[in-house]
XYZ file of C-alpha atoms in Angstrom:
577
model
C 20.388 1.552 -6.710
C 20.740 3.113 -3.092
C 24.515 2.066 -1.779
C 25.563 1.828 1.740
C 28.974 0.923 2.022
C 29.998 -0.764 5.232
C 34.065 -1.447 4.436
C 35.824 -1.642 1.356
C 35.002 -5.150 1.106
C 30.668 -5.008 1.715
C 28.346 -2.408 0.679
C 25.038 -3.151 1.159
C 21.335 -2.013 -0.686
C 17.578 -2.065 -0.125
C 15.928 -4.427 -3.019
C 17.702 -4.481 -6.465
C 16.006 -5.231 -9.675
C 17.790 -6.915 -12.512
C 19.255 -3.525 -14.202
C 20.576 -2.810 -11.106
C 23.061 -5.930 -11.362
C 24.527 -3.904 -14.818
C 25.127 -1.185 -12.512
C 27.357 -2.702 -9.872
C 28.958 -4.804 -12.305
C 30.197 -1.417 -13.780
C 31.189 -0.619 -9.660
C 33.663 -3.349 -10.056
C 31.463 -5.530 -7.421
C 32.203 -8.992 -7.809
C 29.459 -11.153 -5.602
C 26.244 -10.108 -5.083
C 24.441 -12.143 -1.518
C 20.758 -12.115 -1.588
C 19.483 -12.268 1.944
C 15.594 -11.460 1.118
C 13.254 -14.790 1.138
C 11.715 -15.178 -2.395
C 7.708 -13.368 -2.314
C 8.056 -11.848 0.876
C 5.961 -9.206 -0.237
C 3.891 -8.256 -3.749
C 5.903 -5.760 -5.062
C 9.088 -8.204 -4.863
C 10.885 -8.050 -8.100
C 11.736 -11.837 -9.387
C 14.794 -13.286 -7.971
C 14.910 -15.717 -10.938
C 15.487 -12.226 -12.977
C 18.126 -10.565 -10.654
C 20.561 -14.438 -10.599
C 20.122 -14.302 -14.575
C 21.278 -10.736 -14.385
C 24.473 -11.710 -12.398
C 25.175 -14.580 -14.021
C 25.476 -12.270 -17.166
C 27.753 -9.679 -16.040
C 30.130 -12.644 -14.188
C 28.946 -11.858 -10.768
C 28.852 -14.482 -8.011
C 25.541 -14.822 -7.195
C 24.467 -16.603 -3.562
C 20.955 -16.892 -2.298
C 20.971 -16.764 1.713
C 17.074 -15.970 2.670
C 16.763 -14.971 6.366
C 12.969 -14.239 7.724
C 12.895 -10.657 8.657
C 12.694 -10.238 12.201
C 14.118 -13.904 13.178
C 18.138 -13.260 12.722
C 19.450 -16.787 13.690
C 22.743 -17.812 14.968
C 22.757 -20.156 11.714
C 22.149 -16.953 9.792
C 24.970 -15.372 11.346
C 27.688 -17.626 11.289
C 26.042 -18.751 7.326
C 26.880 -15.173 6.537
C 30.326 -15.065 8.020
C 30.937 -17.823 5.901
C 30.301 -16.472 3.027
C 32.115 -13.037 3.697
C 34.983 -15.265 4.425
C 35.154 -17.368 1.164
C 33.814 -14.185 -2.030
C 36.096 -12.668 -3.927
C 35.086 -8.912 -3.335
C 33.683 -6.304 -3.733
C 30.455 -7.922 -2.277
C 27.026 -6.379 -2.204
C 24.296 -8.004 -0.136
C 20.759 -6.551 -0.507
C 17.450 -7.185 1.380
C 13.871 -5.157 1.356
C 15.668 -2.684 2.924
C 19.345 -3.432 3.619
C 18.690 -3.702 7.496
C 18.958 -7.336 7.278
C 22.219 -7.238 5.390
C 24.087 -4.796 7.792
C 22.545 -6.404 10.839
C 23.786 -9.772 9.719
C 27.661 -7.975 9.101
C 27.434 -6.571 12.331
C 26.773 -9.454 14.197
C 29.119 -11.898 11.970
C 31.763 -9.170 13.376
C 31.073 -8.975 17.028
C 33.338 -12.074 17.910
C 36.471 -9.917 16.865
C 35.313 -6.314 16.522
C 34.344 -3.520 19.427
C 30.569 -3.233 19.671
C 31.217 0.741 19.551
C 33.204 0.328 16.434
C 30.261 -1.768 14.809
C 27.154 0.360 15.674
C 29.650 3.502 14.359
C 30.102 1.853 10.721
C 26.761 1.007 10.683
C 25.491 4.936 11.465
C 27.682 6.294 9.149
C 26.406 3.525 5.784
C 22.943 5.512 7.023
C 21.755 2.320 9.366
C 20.604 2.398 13.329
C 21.214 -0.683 14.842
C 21.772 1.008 18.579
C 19.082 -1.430 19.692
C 21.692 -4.489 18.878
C 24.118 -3.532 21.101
C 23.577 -6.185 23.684
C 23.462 -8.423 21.658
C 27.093 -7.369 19.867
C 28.394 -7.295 23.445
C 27.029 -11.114 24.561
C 28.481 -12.304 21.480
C 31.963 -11.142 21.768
C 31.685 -13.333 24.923
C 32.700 -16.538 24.249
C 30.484 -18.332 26.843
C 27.630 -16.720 24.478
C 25.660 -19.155 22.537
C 21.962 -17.459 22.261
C 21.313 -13.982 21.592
C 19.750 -11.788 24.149
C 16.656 -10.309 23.061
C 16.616 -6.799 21.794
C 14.328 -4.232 24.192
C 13.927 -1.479 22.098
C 12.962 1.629 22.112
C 9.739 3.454 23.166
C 7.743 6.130 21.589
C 4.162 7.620 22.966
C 3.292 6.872 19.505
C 4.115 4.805 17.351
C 2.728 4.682 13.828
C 2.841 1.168 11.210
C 3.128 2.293 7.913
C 3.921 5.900 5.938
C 1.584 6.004 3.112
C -1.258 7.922 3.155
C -2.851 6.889 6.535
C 0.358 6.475 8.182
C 1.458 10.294 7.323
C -2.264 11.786 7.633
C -2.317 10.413 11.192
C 0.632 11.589 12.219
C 0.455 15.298 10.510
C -3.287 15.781 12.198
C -1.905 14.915 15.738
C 1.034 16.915 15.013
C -1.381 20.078 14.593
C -2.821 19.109 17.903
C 0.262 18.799 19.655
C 3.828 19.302 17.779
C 5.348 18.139 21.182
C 4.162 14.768 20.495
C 7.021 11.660 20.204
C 5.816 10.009 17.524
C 7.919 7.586 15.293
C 6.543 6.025 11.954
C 7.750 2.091 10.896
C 7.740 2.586 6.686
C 10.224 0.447 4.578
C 10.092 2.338 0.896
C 12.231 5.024 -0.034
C 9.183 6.916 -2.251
C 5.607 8.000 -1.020
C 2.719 7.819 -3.678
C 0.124 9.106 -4.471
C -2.065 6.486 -5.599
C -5.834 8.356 -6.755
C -3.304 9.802 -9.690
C -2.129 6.599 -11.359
C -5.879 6.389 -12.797
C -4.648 9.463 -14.610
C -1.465 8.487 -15.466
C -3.006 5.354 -17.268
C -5.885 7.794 -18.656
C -2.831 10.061 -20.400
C -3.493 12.668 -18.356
C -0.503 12.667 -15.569
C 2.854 11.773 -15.862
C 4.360 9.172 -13.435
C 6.589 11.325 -11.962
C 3.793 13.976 -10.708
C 2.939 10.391 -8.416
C 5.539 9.905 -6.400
C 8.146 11.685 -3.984
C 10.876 11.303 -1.672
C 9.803 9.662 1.774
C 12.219 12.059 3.367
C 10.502 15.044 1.557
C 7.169 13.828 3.125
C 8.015 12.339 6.837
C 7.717 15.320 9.109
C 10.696 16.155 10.287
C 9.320 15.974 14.213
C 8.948 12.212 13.345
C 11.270 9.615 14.223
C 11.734 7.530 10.846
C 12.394 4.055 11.570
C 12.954 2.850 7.498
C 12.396 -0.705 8.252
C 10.109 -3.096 8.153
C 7.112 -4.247 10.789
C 7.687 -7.872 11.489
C 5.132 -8.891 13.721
C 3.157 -7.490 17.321
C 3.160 -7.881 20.885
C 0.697 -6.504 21.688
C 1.055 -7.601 25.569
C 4.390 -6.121 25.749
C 3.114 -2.998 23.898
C 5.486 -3.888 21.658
C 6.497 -4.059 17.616
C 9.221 -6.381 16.111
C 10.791 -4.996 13.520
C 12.798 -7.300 10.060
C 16.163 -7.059 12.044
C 14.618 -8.217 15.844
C 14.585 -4.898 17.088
C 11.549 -4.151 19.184
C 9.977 -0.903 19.301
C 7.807 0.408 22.310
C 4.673 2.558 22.303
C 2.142 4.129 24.501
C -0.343 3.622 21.526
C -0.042 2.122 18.154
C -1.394 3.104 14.916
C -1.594 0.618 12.484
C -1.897 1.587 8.971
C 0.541 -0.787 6.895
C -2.323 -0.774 3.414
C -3.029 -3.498 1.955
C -1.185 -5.986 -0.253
C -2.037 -7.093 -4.084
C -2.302 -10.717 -4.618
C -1.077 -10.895 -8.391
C 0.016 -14.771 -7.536
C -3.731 -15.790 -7.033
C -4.559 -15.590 -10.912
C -1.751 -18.484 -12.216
C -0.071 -16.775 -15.584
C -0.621 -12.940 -14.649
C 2.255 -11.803 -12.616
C 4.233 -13.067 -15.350
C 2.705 -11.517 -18.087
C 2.010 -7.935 -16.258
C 3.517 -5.324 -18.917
C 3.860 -7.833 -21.532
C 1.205 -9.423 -24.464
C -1.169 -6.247 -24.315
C -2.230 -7.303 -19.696
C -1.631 -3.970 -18.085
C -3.104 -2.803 -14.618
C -2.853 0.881 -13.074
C -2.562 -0.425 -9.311
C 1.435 -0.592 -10.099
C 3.172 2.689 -10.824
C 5.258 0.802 -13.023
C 2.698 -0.418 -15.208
C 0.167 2.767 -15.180
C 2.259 4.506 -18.439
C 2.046 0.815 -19.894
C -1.405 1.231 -19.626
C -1.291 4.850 -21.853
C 0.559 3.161 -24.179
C -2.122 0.399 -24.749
C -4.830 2.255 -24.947
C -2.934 4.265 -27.554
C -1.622 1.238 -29.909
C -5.227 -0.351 -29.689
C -7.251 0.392 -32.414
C -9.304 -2.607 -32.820
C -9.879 -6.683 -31.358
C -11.184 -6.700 -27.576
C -10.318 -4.681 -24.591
C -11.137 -6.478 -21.354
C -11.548 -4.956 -17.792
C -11.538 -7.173 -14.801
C -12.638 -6.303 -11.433
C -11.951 -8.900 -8.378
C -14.372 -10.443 -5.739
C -14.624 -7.146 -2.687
C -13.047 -5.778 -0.570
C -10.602 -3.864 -3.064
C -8.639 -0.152 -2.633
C -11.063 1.967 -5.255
C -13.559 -0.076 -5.917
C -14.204 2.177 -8.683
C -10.760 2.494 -10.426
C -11.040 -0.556 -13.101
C -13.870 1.415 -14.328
C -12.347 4.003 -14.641
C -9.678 3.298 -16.815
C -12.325 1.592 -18.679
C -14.074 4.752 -18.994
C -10.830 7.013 -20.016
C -9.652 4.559 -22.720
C -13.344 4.569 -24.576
C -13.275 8.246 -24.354
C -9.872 7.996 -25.924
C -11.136 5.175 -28.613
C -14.495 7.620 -29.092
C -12.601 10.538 -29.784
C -10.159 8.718 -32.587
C -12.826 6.985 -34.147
C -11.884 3.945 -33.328
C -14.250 2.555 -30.815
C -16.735 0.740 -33.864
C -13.689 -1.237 -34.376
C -13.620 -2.110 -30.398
C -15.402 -4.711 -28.448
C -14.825 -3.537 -24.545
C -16.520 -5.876 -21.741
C -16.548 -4.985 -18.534
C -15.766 -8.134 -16.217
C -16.480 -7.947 -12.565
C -16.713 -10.344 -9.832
C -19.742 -8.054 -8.681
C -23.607 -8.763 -9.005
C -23.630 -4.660 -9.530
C -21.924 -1.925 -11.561
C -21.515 0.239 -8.523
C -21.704 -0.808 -5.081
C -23.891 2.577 -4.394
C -27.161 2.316 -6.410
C -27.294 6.134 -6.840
C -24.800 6.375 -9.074
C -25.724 3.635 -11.116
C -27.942 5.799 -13.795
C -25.282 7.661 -14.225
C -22.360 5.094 -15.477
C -25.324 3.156 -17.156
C -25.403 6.393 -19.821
C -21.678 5.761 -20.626
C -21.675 1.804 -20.628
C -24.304 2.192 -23.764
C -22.195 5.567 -25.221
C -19.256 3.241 -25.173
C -21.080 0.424 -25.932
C -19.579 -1.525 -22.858
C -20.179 -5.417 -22.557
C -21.210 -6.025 -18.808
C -20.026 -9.471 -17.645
C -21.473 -9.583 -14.062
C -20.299 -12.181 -11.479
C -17.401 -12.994 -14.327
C -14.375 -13.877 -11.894
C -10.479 -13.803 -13.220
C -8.912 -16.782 -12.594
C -5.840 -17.433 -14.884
C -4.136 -15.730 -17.595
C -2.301 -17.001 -20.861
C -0.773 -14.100 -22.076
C 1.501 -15.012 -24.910
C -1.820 -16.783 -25.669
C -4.085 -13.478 -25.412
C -6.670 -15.670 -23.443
C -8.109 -15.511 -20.007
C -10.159 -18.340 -18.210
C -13.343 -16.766 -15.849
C -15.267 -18.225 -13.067
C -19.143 -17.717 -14.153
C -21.580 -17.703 -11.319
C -25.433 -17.965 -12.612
C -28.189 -16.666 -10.316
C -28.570 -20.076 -8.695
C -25.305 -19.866 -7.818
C -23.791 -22.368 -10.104
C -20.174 -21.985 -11.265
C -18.513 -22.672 -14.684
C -15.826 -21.586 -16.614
C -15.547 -19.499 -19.864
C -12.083 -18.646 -21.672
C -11.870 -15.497 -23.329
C -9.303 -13.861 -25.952
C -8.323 -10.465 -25.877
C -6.101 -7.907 -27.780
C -5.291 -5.362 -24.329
C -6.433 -6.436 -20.701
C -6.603 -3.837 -17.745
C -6.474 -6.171 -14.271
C -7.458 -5.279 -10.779
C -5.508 -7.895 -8.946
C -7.544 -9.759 -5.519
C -6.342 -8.072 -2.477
C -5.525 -8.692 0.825
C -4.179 -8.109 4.312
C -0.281 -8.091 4.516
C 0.722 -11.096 5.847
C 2.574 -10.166 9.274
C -1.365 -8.031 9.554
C -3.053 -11.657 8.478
C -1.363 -13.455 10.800
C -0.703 -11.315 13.764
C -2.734 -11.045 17.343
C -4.436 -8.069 15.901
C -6.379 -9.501 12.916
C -10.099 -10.940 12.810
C -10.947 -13.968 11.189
C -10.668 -13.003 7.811
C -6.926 -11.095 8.440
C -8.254 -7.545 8.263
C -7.356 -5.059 11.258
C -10.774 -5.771 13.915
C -11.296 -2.299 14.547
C -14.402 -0.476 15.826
C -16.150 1.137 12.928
C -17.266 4.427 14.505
C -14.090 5.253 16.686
C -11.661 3.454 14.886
C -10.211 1.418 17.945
C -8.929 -1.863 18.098
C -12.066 -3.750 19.172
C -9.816 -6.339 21.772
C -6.863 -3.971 22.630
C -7.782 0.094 23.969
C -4.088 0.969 23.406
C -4.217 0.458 19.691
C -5.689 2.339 16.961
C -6.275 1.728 12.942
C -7.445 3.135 9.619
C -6.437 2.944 6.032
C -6.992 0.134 3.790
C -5.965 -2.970 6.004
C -8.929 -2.314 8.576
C -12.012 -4.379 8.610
C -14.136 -1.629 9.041
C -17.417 -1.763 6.366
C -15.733 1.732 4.372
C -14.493 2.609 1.188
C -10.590 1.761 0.714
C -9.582 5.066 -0.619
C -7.519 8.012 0.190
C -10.521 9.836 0.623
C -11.891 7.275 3.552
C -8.598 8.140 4.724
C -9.123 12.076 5.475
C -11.593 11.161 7.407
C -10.487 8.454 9.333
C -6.930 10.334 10.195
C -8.826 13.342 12.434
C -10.539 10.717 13.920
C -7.908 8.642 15.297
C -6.230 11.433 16.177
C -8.420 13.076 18.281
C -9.508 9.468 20.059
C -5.560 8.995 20.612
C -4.934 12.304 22.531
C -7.949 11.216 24.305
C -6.503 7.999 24.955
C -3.214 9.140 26.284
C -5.180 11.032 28.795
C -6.891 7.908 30.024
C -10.527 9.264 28.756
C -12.994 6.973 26.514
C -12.682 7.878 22.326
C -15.310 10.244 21.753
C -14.160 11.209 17.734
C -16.779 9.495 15.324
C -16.250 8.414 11.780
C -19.063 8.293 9.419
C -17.862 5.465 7.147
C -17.390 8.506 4.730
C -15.623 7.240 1.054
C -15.374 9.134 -2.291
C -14.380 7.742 -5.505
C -14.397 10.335 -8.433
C -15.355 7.860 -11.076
C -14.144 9.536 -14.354
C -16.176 8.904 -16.906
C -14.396 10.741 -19.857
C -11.887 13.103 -20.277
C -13.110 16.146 -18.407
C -15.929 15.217 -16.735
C -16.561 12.868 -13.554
C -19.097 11.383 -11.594
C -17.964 12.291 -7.878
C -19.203 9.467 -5.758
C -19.483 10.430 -1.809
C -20.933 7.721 0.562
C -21.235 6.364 4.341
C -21.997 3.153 6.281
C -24.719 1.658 4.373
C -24.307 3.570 1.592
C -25.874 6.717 2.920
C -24.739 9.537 0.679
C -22.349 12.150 2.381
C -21.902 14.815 -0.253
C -19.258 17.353 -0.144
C -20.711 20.436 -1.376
C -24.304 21.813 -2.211
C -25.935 20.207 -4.808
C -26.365 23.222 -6.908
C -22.407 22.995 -7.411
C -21.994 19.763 -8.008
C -24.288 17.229 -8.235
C -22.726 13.996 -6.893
C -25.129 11.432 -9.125
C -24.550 13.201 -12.104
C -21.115 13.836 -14.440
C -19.355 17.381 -13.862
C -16.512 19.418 -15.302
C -16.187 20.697 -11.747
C -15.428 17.497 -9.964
C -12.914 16.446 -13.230
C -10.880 19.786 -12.156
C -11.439 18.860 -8.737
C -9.734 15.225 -9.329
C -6.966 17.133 -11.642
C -6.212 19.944 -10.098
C -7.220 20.551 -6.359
C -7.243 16.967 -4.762
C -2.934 16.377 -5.929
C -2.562 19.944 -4.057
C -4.521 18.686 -1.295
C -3.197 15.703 -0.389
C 0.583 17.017 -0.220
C -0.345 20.216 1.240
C -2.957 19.751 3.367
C -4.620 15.896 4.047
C -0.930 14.758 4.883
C 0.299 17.657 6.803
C -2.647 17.874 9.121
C -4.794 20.502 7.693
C -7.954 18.997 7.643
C -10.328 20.531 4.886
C -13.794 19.844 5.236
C -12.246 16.973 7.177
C -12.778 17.795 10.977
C -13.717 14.950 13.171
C -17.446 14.569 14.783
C -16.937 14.652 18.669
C -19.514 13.275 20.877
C -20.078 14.670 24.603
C -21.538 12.189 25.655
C -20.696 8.349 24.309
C -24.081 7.102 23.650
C -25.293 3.137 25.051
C -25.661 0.486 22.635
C -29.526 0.834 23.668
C -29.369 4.769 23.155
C -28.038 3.887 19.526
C -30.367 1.253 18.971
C -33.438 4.156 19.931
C -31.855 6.539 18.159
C -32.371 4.284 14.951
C -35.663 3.441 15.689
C -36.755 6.681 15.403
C -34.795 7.432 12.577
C -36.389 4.474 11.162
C -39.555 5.883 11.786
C -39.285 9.828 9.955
């Protein structure tokens, strides 16, 4: 729990969980104010959870949702109500407590100095300079509607500081350090997401996942640790959860993608429970471990959703790592594993297929193509599939299981989904070569929320981050993108403990291997590419990928742009040898 104390009477917090509520019980708070909208975002604990908790420890709990990035005057003088009527110590919490200490702030203006306000605030660790207008209209009495908040401006501004985010901003960094950039990230803690395979395989801990986001912002970056509420992209503008609106010369948008547990009924509440596990949470990865290790005989299922999904090859592979495990402690005669996947295929990338084939029949995998999740009973151990047959007729099949690994459907964030900047089906409509934003020049993209035809993996994402850095310095000199991505992926499918399959595609699933084939073989397993995946790749993304250093990463740069009918030629003749 992460405490910013505004006066003796309010501290406020970024998102609590329910063990959190034990905590400031034993702080001596006495209310608790939640003023974050129930599923505002997937990795939202349950509110249900965090009321019970209160109620248990004799906290006052009240529910006040405000929509992040649309501070009311209802909200405000709501809140001052409240403040006015607990018995404190109160805490109020939101995604990131921005929303709580905006709303204080503004409940205050009507009595308080605007200078005195915006100090508080700085020192409980919270910016809200860009509200000062607003504090100072609303000490007026004549004041009834809030003046708009301008903002500040950046020659870069950057949505998002996971792995695209950071990679972006590190490789234009090493281009030019006098840069002003500023990154838009929420969270507290940066992953890194390729090792929770490993994690659930038994062969990381959790902890070797994750670090601080200060450790990992460069320090030349302006952190703004809020949230991205929705674009202007007229104004060259970005609203932020508290109304604050950001300027830019360009934007990057890289915000990932989000994880749609709600669309299966029955499986958000049963993740980490009744043997359903999944290794796209960090939470749940060791859960995972643990399964595998308990299991020694019933039916393992592995689910895979409809496309697109970040790794398309990671509910293999903790398919693949837990029948390794099962092979090596005898117990995998006593197993039935299927392998369940919305999917017509095994592997998007036919080359590779032969490959994983040899270790669906060593492990004696089940395939159960075209077999779609669509509910979960887990104190029940069953789960109800969509069947499509060849004709492309649809029925439904329950299954039981003993331990179930899910990859959840995903899908653009919402304030992506819904924003000026998304094509029909929500993604990010960028171009697929230069990574610009096909309708607006001034904004850029990469990561997994694009629409672009790629791989959604941190590997697609050294690629991409050279690329859209050398197209933005271009940019900011007025001059056309000339930088080029590939549509290069990787997914280092491990197929047992020590050995992987390292999978490197393009556009069309050309492949785009790494290294000569006399060293590693792409289409076939290797002990090289497992210490690869181990070893180098962790070092390499903190070191290197999200510092700027790009490794057998630098971007293709075209003199000369070619026409749509030079491109069209070129393929023709390609066509043709």
């Amino acid at each position: 729990m992460d405490l910013h104390q505004l006066t003796p009477f309010l501290s406020v917090s970024p998102q609590i969980n329910a063990a959190d509520v034990g905590l400031a019980a034993a702080k001596g708070f006495k209310s608790i104010i939640c003023n974050r909208p129930e599923n505002e975002s997937e990795d939202q604990p349950d509110m249900a959870e965090i009321r019970a908790a209160a109620e248990r420890h004799g906290l006052a709990w009240h529910y006040q949702p405000v929509i992040s990035g649309q501070i009311t005057d209802a909200d405000i003088s709501r809140f001052r109500e409240l403040m006015e009527s607990l018995q404190g110590p109160v805490l109020a919490f939101c995604r990131t407590g921005t929303r709580c200490c905006t709303l204080w702030a503004l409940s205050e203006a009507h009595h308080l100095d605007a200078d005195a306000i915006l100090n508080a605030a700085q020192n409980a660790g919270y910016d809200l300079s860009a509200q000062r207008e607003r504090l100072q209209t609303m000490a007026t009495p004549e004041s009834d509607n809030p003046v708009r908040a301008t903002g500040r401006r950046h020659e870069v501004l950057i949505v998002g500081g996971g792995a695209a985010g950071q990679s972006v901003a590190g490789s234009l960094l090493q281009r030019n350090p006098d840069l002003d950039i500023a990154i838009i990230e929420p969270r507290q803690e940066h992953y890194y997401q390729p090792g929770w395979t490993l994690v659930g395989g038994g062969v990381f801990e959790r902890r070797e996942t994750v670090r601080n986001m200060s450790d990992v912002m460069p320090q030349q970056v302006k952190w703004y640790q809020a949230a991205a509420h929705a674009f202007e992209p007229e104004q060259r503008q970005v609203v932020l959860e508290d109304g604050e609106r950001l300027g830019y010369s360009i934007l990057v948008v890289a915000p990932g993608l989000a994880l749609d547990w709600e669309a299966i009924p029955g499986l958000k509440d049963t993740l980490g429970q009744n043997g359903v596990t999944s290794n796209y949470l960090f939470d749940l990865a060791p859960y995972t471990w643990e399964l595998v290790q308990s299991t020694r005989k019933g039916k393992a299922l592995f689910t895979q959703p409809p496309m697109p999904i970040k790794c398309a090859g990671a509910p293999q592979k903790a398919m693949y790592l837990a029948c390794d495990h099962w092979s090596r402690q005898s117990r995998l005669q006593d197993l039935q594993v299927e392998f369940c996947t919305a999917g017509a295929a095994l592997f998007g990338v036919s080359d590779y297929v032969p490959a994983l084939m040899q270790y669906v029949e060593k492990y004696g995998i089940q395939l159960n193509f075209q077999h779609n999740l669509v509910s979960v009973d887990g104190p029940g151990k069953t789960a109800v599939f969509n069947v499509t047959d060849p004709e492309g007729n649809t029925t439904q099949i329950e299954k039981t299981f003993d331990m179930m690994h899910v990859c959840p459907p995903q899908r653009a964030p919402k304030f992506i989904s819904e924003s000026p900047l998304a094509d029909a089906a929500g993604w990010i409509e960028l171009n697929p070569e230069t990574l610009q934003h096909s309708r607006y020049g001034d904004i850029f993209g990469l990561g997994d929320a694009g629409n672009t035809p790629s791989a959604k993996t941190a590997a697609a994402v050294r690629k991409q981050a050279p690329v859209v850095a050398e197209n933005i310095l271009r940019a900011l000199k007025g001059e056309a993108p000339r930088a080029i991505y590939d549509g290069y992926g990787s997914c280092p499918l491990t197929v047992e403990r020590g050995k992987i399959v390292l999978a490197e595609f393009g556009y069309g699933g050309k492949l785009l291997p790494s290294f000569p084939e006399w060293l590693v073989d792409g289409k076939q397993p290797s002990r090289f590419s497992w210490m690869l995946k181990e070893k180098m790749l962790p070092w390499i993304y903190w070191n290197a990928m999200l510092k700027g250093h790009e490794w057998l990463a630098k971007p293709e740069v075209l003199l000369h742009r070619p026409t749509e009918q030079e491109a069209q030629e070129a393929c023709n003749f390609a066509d043709k040898k």
